[in-house]
Tab-separated table of C-alpha atoms and ligand atoms in Angstrom:
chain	number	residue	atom	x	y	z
A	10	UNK	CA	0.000	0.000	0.000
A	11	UNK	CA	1.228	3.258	-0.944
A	12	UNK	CA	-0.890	6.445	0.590
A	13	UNK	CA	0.607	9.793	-0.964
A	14	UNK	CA	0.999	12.536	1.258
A	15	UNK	CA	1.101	16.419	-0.168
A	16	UNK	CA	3.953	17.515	2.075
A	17	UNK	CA	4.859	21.114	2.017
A	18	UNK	CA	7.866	21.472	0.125
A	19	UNK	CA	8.378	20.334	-3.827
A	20	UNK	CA	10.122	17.360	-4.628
A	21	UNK	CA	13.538	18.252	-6.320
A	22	UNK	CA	12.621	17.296	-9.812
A	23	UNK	CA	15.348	18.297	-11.602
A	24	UNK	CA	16.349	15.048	-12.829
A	25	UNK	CA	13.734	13.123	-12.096
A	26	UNK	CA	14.375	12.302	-8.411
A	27	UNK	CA	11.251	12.477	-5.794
A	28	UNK	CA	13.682	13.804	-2.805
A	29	UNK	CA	11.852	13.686	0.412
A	30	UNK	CA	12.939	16.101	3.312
A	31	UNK	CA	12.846	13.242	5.471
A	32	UNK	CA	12.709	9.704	5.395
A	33	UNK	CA	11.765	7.129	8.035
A	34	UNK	CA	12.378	3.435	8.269
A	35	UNK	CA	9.691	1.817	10.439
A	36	UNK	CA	5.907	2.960	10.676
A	37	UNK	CA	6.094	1.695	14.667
A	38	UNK	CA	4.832	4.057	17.338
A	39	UNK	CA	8.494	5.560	16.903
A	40	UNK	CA	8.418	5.995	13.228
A	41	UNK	CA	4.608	7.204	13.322
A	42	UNK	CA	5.177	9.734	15.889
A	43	UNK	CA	8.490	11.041	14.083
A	44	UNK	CA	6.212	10.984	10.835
A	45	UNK	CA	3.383	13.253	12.842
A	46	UNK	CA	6.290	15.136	14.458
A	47	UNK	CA	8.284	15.937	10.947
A	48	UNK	CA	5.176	16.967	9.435
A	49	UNK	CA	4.692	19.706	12.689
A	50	UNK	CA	8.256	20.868	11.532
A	51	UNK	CA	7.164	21.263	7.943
A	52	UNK	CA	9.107	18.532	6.472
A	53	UNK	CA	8.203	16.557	3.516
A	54	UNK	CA	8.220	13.218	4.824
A	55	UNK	CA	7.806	9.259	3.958
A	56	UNK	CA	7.663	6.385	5.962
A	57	UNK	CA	8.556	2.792	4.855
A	58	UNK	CA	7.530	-0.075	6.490
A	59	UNK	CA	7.604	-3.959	6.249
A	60	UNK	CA	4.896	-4.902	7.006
A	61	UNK	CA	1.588	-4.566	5.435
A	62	UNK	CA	-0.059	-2.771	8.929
A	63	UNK	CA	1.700	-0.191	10.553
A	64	UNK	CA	2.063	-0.314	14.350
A	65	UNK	CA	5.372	-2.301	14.740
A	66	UNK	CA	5.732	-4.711	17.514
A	67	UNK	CA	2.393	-3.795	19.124
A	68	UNK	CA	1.075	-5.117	15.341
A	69	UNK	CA	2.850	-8.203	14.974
A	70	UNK	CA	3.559	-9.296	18.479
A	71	UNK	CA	0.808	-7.946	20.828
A	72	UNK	CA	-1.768	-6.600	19.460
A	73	UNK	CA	-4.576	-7.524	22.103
A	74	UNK	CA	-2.513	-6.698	24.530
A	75	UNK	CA	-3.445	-3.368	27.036
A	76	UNK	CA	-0.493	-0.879	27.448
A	77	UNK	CA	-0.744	1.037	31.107
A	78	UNK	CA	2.200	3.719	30.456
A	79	UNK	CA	2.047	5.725	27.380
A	80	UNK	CA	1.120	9.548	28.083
A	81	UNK	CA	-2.828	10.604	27.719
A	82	UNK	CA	-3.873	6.661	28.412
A	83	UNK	CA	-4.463	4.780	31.370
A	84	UNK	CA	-5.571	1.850	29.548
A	85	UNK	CA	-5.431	0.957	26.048
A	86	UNK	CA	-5.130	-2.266	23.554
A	87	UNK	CA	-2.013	-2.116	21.329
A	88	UNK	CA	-4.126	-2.027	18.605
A	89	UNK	CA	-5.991	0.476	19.598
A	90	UNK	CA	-3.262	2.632	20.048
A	91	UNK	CA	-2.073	1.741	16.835
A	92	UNK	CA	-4.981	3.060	15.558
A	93	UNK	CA	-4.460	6.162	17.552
A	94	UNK	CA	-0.806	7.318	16.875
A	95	UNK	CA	-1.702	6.150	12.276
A	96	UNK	CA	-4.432	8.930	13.325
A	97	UNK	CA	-2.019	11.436	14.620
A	98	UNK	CA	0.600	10.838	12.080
A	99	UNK	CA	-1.929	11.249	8.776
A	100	UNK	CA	-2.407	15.148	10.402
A	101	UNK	CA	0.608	15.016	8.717
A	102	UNK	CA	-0.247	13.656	5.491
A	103	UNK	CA	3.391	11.707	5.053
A	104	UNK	CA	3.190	8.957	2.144
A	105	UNK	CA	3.050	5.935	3.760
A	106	UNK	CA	4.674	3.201	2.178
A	107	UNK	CA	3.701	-0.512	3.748
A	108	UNK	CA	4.542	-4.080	2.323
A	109	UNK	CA	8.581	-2.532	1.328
A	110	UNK	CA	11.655	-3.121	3.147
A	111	UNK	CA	14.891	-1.308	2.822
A	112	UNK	CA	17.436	-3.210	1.525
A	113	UNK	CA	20.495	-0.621	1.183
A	114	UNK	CA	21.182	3.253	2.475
A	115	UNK	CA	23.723	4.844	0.496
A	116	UNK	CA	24.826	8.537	-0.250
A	117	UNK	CA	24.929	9.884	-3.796
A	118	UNK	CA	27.400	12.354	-5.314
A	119	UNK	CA	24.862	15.032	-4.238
A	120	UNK	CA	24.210	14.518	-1.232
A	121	UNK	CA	21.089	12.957	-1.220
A	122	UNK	CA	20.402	9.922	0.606
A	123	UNK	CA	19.156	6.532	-1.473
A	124	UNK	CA	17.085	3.846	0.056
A	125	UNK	CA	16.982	0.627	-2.160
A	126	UNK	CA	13.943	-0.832	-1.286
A	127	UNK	CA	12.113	-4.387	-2.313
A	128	UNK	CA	10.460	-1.821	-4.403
A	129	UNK	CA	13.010	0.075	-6.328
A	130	UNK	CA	14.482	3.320	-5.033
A	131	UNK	CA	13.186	6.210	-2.565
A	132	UNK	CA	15.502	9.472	-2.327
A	133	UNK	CA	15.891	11.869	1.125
A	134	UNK	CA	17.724	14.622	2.326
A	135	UNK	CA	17.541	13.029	5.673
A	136	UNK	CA	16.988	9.811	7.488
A	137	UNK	CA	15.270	8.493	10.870
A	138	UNK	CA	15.418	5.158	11.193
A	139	UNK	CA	12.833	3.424	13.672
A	140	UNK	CA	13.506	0.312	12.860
A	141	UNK	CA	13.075	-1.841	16.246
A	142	UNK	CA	13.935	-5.098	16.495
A	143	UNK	CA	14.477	-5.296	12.440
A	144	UNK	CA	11.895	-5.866	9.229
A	145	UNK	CA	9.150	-8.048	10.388
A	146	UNK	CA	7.524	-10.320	7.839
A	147	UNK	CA	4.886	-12.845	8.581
A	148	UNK	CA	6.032	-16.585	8.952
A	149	UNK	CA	4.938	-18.048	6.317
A	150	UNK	CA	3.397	-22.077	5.602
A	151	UNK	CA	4.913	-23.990	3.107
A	152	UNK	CA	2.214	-26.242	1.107
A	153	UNK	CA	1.284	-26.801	-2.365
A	154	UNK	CA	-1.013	-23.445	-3.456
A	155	UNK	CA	-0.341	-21.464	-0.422
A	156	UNK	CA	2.448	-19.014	-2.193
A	157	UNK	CA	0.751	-19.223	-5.561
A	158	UNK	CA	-2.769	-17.681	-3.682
A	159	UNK	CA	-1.337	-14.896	-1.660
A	160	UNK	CA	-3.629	-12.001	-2.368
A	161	UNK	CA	-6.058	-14.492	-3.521
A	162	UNK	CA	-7.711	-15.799	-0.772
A	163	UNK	CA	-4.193	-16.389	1.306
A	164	UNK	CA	-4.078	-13.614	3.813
A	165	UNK	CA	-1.128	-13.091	6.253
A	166	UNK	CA	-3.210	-10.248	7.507
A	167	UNK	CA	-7.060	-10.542	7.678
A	168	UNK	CA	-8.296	-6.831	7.576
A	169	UNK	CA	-12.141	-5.923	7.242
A	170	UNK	CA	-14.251	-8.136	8.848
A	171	UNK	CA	-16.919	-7.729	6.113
A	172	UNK	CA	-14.786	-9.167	3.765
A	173	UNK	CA	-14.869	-12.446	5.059
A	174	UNK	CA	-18.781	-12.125	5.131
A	175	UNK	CA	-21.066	-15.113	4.416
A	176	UNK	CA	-17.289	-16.772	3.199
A	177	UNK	CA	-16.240	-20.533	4.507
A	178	UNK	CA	-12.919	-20.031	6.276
A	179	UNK	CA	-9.601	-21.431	7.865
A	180	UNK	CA	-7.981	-19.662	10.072
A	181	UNK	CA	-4.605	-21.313	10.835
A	182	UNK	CA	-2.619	-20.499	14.484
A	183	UNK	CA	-3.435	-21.227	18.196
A	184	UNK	CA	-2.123	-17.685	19.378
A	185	UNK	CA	-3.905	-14.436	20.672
A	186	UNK	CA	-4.389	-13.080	16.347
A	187	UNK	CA	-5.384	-16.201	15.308
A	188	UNK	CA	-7.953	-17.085	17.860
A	189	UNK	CA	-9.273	-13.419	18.240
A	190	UNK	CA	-9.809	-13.620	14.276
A	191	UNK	CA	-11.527	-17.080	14.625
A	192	UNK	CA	-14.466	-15.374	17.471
A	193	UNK	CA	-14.303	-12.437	15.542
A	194	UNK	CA	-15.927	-14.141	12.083
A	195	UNK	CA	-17.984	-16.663	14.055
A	196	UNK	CA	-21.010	-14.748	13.792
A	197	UNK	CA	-19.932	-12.916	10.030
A	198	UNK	CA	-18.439	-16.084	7.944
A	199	UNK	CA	-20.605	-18.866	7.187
A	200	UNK	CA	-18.231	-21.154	8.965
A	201	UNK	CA	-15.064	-20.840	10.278
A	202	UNK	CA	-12.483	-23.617	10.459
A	203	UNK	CA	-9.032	-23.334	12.942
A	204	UNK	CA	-6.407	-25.949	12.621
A	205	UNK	CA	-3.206	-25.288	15.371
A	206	UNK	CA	-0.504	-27.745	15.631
A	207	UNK	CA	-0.317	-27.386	19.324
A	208	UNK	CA	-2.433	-26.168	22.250
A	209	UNK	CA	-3.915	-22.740	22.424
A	210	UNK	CA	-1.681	-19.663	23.573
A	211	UNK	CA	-3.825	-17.055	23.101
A	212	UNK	CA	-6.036	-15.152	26.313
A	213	UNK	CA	-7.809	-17.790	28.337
A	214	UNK	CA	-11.063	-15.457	27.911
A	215	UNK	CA	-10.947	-15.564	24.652
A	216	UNK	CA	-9.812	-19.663	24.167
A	217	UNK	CA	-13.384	-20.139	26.172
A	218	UNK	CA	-14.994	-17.417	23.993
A	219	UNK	CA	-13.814	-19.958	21.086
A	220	UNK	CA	-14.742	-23.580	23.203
A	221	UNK	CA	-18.214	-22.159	23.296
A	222	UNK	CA	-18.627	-20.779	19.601
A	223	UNK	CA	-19.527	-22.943	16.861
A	224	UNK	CA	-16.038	-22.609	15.338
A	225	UNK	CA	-14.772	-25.882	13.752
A	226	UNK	CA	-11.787	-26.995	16.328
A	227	UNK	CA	-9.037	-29.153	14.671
A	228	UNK	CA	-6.165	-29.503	17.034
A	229	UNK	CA	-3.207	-30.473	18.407
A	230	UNK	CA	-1.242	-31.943	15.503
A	231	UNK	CA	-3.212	-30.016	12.557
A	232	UNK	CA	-1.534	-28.692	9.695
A	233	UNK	CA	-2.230	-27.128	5.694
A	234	UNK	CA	-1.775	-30.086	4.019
A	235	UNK	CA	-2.497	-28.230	-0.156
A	236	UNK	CA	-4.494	-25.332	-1.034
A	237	UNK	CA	-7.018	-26.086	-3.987
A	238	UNK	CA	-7.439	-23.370	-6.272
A	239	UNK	CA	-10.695	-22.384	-7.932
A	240	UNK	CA	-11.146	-21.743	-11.677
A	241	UNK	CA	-9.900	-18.406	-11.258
A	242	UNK	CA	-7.125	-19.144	-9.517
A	243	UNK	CA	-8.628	-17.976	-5.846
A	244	UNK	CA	-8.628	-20.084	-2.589
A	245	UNK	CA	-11.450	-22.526	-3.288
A	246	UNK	CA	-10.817	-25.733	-0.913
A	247	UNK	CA	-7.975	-26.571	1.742
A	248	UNK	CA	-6.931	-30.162	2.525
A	249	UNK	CA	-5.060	-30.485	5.980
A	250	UNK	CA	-3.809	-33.213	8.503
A	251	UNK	CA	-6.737	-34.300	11.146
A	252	UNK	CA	-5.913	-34.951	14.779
A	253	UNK	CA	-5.941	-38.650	13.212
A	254	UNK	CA	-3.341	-37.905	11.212
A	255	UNK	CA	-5.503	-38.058	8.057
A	256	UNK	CA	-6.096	-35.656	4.927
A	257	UNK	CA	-9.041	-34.058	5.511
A	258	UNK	CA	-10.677	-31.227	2.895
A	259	UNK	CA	-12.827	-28.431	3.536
A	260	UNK	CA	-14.359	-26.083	1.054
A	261	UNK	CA	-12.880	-22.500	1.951
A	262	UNK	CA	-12.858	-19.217	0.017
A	263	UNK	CA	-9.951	-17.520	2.321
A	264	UNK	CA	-7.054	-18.597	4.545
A	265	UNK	CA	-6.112	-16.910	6.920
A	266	UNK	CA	-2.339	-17.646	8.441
A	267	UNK	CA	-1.516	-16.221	11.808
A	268	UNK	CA	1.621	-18.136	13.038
A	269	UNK	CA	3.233	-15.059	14.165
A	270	UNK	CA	6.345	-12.766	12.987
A	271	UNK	CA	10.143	-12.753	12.552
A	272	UNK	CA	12.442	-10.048	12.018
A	273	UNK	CA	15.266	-9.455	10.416
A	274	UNK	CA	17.912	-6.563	11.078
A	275	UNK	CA	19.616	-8.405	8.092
A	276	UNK	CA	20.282	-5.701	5.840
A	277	UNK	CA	20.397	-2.756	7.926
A	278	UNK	CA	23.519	-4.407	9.140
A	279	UNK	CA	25.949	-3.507	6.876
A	280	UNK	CA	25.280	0.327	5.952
A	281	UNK	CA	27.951	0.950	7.965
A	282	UNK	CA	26.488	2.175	11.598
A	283	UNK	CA	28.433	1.416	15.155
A	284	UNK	CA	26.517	-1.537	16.180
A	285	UNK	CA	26.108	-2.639	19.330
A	286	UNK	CA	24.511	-5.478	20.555
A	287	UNK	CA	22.382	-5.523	17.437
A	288	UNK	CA	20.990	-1.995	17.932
A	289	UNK	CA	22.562	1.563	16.307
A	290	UNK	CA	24.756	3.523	18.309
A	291	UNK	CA	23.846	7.112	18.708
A	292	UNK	CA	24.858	10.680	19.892
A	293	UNK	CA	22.253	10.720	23.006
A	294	UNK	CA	22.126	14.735	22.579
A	295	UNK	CA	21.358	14.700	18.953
A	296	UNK	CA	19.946	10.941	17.811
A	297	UNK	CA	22.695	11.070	15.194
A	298	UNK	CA	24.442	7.796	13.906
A	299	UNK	CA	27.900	7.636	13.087
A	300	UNK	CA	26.612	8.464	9.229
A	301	UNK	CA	25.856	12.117	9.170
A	302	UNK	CA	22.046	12.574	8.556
A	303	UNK	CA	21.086	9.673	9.822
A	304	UNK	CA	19.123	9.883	12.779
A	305	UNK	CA	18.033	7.506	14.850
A	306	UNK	CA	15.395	6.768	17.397
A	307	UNK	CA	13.425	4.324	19.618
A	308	UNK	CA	14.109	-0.032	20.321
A	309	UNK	CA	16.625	0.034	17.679
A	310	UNK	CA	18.995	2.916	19.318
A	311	UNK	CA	21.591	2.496	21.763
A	312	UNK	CA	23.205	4.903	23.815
A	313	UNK	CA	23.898	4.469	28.053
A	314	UNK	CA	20.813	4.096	30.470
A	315	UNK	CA	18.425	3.675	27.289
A	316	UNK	CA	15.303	2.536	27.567
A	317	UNK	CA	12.963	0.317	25.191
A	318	UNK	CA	9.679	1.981	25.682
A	319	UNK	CA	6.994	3.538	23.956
A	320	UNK	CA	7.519	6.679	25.876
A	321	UNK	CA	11.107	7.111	25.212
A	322	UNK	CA	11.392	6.457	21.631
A	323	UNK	CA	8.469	9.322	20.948
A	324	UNK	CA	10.819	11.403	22.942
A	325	UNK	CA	13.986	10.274	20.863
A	326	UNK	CA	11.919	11.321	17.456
A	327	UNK	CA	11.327	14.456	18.855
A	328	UNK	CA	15.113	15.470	19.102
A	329	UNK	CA	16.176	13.178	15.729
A	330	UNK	CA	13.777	14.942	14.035
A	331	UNK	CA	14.252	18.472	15.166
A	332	UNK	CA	18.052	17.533	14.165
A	333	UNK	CA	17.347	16.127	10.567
A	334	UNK	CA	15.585	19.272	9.774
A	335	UNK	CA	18.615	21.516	10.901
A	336	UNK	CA	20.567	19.160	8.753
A	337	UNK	CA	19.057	19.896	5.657
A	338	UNK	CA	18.000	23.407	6.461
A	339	UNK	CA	20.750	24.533	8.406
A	340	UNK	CA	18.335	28.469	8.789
A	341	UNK	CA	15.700	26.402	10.286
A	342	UNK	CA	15.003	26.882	14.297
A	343	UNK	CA	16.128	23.593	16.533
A	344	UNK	CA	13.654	23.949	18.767
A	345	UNK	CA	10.343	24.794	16.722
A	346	UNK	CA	8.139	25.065	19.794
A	347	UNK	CA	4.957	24.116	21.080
A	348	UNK	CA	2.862	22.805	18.956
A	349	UNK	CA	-0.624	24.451	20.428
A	350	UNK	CA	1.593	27.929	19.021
A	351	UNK	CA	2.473	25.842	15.276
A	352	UNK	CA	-0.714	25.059	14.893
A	353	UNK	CA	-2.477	28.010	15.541
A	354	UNK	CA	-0.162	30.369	13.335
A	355	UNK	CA	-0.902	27.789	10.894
A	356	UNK	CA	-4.707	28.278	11.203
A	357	UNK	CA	-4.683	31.732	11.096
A	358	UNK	CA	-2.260	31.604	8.077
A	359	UNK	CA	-4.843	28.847	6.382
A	360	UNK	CA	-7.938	31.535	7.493
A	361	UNK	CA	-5.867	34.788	5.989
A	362	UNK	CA	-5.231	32.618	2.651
A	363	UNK	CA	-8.794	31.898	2.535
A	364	UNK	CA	-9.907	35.163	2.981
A	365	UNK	CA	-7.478	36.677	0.428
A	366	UNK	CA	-8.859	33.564	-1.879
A	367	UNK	CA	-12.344	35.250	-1.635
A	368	UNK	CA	-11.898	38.464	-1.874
A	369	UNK	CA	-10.050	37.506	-5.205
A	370	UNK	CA	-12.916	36.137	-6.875
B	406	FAD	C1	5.102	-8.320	24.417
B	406	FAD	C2	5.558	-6.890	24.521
B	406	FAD	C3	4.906	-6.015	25.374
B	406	FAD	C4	5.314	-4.679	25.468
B	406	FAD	N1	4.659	-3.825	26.319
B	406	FAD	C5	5.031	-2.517	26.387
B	406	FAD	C6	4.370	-1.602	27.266
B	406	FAD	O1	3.456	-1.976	28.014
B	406	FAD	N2	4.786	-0.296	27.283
B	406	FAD	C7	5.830	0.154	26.483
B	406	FAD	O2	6.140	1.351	26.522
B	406	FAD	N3	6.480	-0.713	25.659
B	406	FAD	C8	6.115	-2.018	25.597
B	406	FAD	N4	6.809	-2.884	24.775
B	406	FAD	C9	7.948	-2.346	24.011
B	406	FAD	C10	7.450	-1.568	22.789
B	406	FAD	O3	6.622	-2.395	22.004
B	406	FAD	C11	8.631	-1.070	21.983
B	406	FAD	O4	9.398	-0.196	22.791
B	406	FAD	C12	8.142	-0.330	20.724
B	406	FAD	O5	7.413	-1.183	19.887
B	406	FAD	C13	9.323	0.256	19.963
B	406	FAD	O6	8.806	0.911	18.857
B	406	FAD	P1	9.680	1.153	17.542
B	406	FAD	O7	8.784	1.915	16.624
B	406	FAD	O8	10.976	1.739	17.954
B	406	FAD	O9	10.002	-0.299	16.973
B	406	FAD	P2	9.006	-1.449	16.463
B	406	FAD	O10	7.718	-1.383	17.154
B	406	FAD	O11	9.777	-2.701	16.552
B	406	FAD	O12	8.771	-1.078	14.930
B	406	FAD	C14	9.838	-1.121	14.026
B	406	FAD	C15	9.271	-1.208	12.617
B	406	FAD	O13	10.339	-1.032	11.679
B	406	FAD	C16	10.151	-1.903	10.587
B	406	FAD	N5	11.447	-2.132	9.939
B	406	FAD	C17	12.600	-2.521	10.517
B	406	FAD	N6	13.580	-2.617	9.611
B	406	FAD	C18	13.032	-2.296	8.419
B	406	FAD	C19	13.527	-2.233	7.100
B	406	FAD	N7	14.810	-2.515	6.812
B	406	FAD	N8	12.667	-1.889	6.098
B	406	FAD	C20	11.369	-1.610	6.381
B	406	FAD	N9	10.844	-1.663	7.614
B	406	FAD	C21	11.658	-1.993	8.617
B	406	FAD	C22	9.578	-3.169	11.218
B	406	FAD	O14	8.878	-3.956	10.280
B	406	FAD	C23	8.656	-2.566	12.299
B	406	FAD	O15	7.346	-2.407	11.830
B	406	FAD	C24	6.416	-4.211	24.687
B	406	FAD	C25	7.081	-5.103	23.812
B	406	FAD	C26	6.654	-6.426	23.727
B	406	FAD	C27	7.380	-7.355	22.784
């Protein structure tokens, strides 16, 4: 998915290049709130994720968890704050780029900074990276049609519940996703089939939520077996191992798999930061890496007496932010302010162009 923002300043065009202000790797509460926070500051800004969802590790590891200390909330599901910080960042109207992973940073002739990505190559005058733990990708189940109907009825992330509507389905995973899905399109799908290998992991609620639905229960020892595909090539039947060991086929329209996530620092590796301990050393004043503008900020930072929390890496985005914008606009202000005063110069500003817009006509 690819959601193009308008940004404030023009893409250097010249020869051809789309050269954000800013760009940031990882659309987790870090790299959302840096997003939101760039946008404040005026920056042009992209963010490049993964995944397919934004929210990090709240989206791939927990995301029905509750989270007791982030600022403004004394109580809210990772999801649901998720939900809440995508909301703050769009104010900001960054292009959001989901479903890519950066593959290479490197510094051209000019200046400018190029991301190779799994889908070609992005361009920035700056760089936050808010990359975690490392690119998460879905784990994946290896059986005859499974790869070949990804997108067609293979989901590694169920979205709208409507879609599944009236639809025969197999969920596939014993954990908190895969078992919340399963309740969830009970009462939606026109029957809903989940097949774990082992025993349930998810929240004991919600495992007796699923004992007393009408969900079709196939485990321990269940796994996709083939994926049959329809005329058109979509998920049309799945044939997987029964707790008697036997084939056993279903007719099925989607599949959903929710075995969990891996990441991978892989690539980010090797662009040549001070590692430590698998995480990027950084100036603690500034955010800065070793590679001049390249920032820094939340899980994936190190620096002494750092912590891995929601809180802190907002607060780390904040100052990388405010630094990447003095390092491609050296006249700009460090410290822009508050943002109750940016906002409302920026409404007046907005009301006086307005004005000036009807009075011309
Ligand atoms: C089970 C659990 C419970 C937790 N509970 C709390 C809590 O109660 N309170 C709290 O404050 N914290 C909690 N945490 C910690 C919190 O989740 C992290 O501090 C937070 O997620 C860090 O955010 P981040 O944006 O820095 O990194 P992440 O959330 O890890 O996001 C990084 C993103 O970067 C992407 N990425 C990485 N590399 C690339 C690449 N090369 N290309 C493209 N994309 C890339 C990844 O796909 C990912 O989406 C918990 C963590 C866990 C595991």
């Amino acid at each position: 998915m690819s959601m193009n923002g308008n940004g404030t300043s023009a893409p250097d065009a010249a020869d051809g290049r789309d050269v954000f202000d800013i760009s940031i790797i990882g659309a987790g509460p870090t790299g959302l709130f840096a997003a939101f926070y760039a946008g404040l500051r005026g920056a042009r800004v992209q963010v490049i994720d993964s995944l397919e969802e934004p929210g990090g590790a709240l989206t791939a590891i927990y995301p029905e968890k509750y989270i007791y200390d982030v600022i403004g909330y004394p109580k809210i599901l990772a999801k649901d704050f998720v939900a809440a910080c995508m909301s703050q960042a769009l104010r900001s109207d960054p292009t959001i780029r989901l479903k890519e992973e950066v593959t290479g940073l490197a510094r051209a002739e000019d200046g400018v900074f190029v991301l190779t990505t799994s889908k070609g190559e992005r361009y920035s005058k700056s760089v936050v990276i808010c990359a975690g733990v490392g690119a998460f990708e879905p784990k994946r189940i290896e059986a005859p049609g499974v790869a070949e109907m990804e997108g067609r009825g293979v989901h590694y992330f169920a979205k709208r519940v409507e879609d599944f509507r009236d639809k025969e389905v197999v969920i596939v995973g014993g954990g908190d996703s895969a078992v919340d899905w399963a309740v969830t399109l009970e009462p939606v799908a026109r029957k809903v089939t989940l097949i774990h290998r082992s025993k349930f992991r998810a929240h004991e609620a919600t495992v007796q939520e699923l004992e007393r639905s009408t969900v079709d229960l196939h485990f321990p020892g269940c796994e996709v077996l083939e994926v049959h595909p329809s005329e058109e090539g979509r998920v049309h039947g799945v044939t997987f191992k029964n707790t008697a060991g036997e084939p056993q086929r279903v007719a099925a329209q989607d599949l959903i798999v929710a075995i969990g996530f891996v990441a991978d620092l892989g690539p980010l590796k090797s662009w040549g930061f001070e590692l430590q301990r698998n995480q990027i050393i950084v100036d603690k004043i500034t955010m800065e890496t070793n590679v001049p503008g390249v920032f820094a900020a939340g899980d994936i930072v190190a620096y002494p007496a750092k912590f891995k929390l929601i809180a802190t890496g907002a607060a780390e985005a904040v100052t990388a932010v405010n630094h990447a914008v003095r390092f491609y606009d050296p006249s700009q202000r460090l410290d822009p302010g508050h943002s109750t005063t940016i906002m409302e110069k920026r409404a007046k500003e907005a009301a006086k162009e307005e004005a000036a817009r009807v009075a011309a006509n």
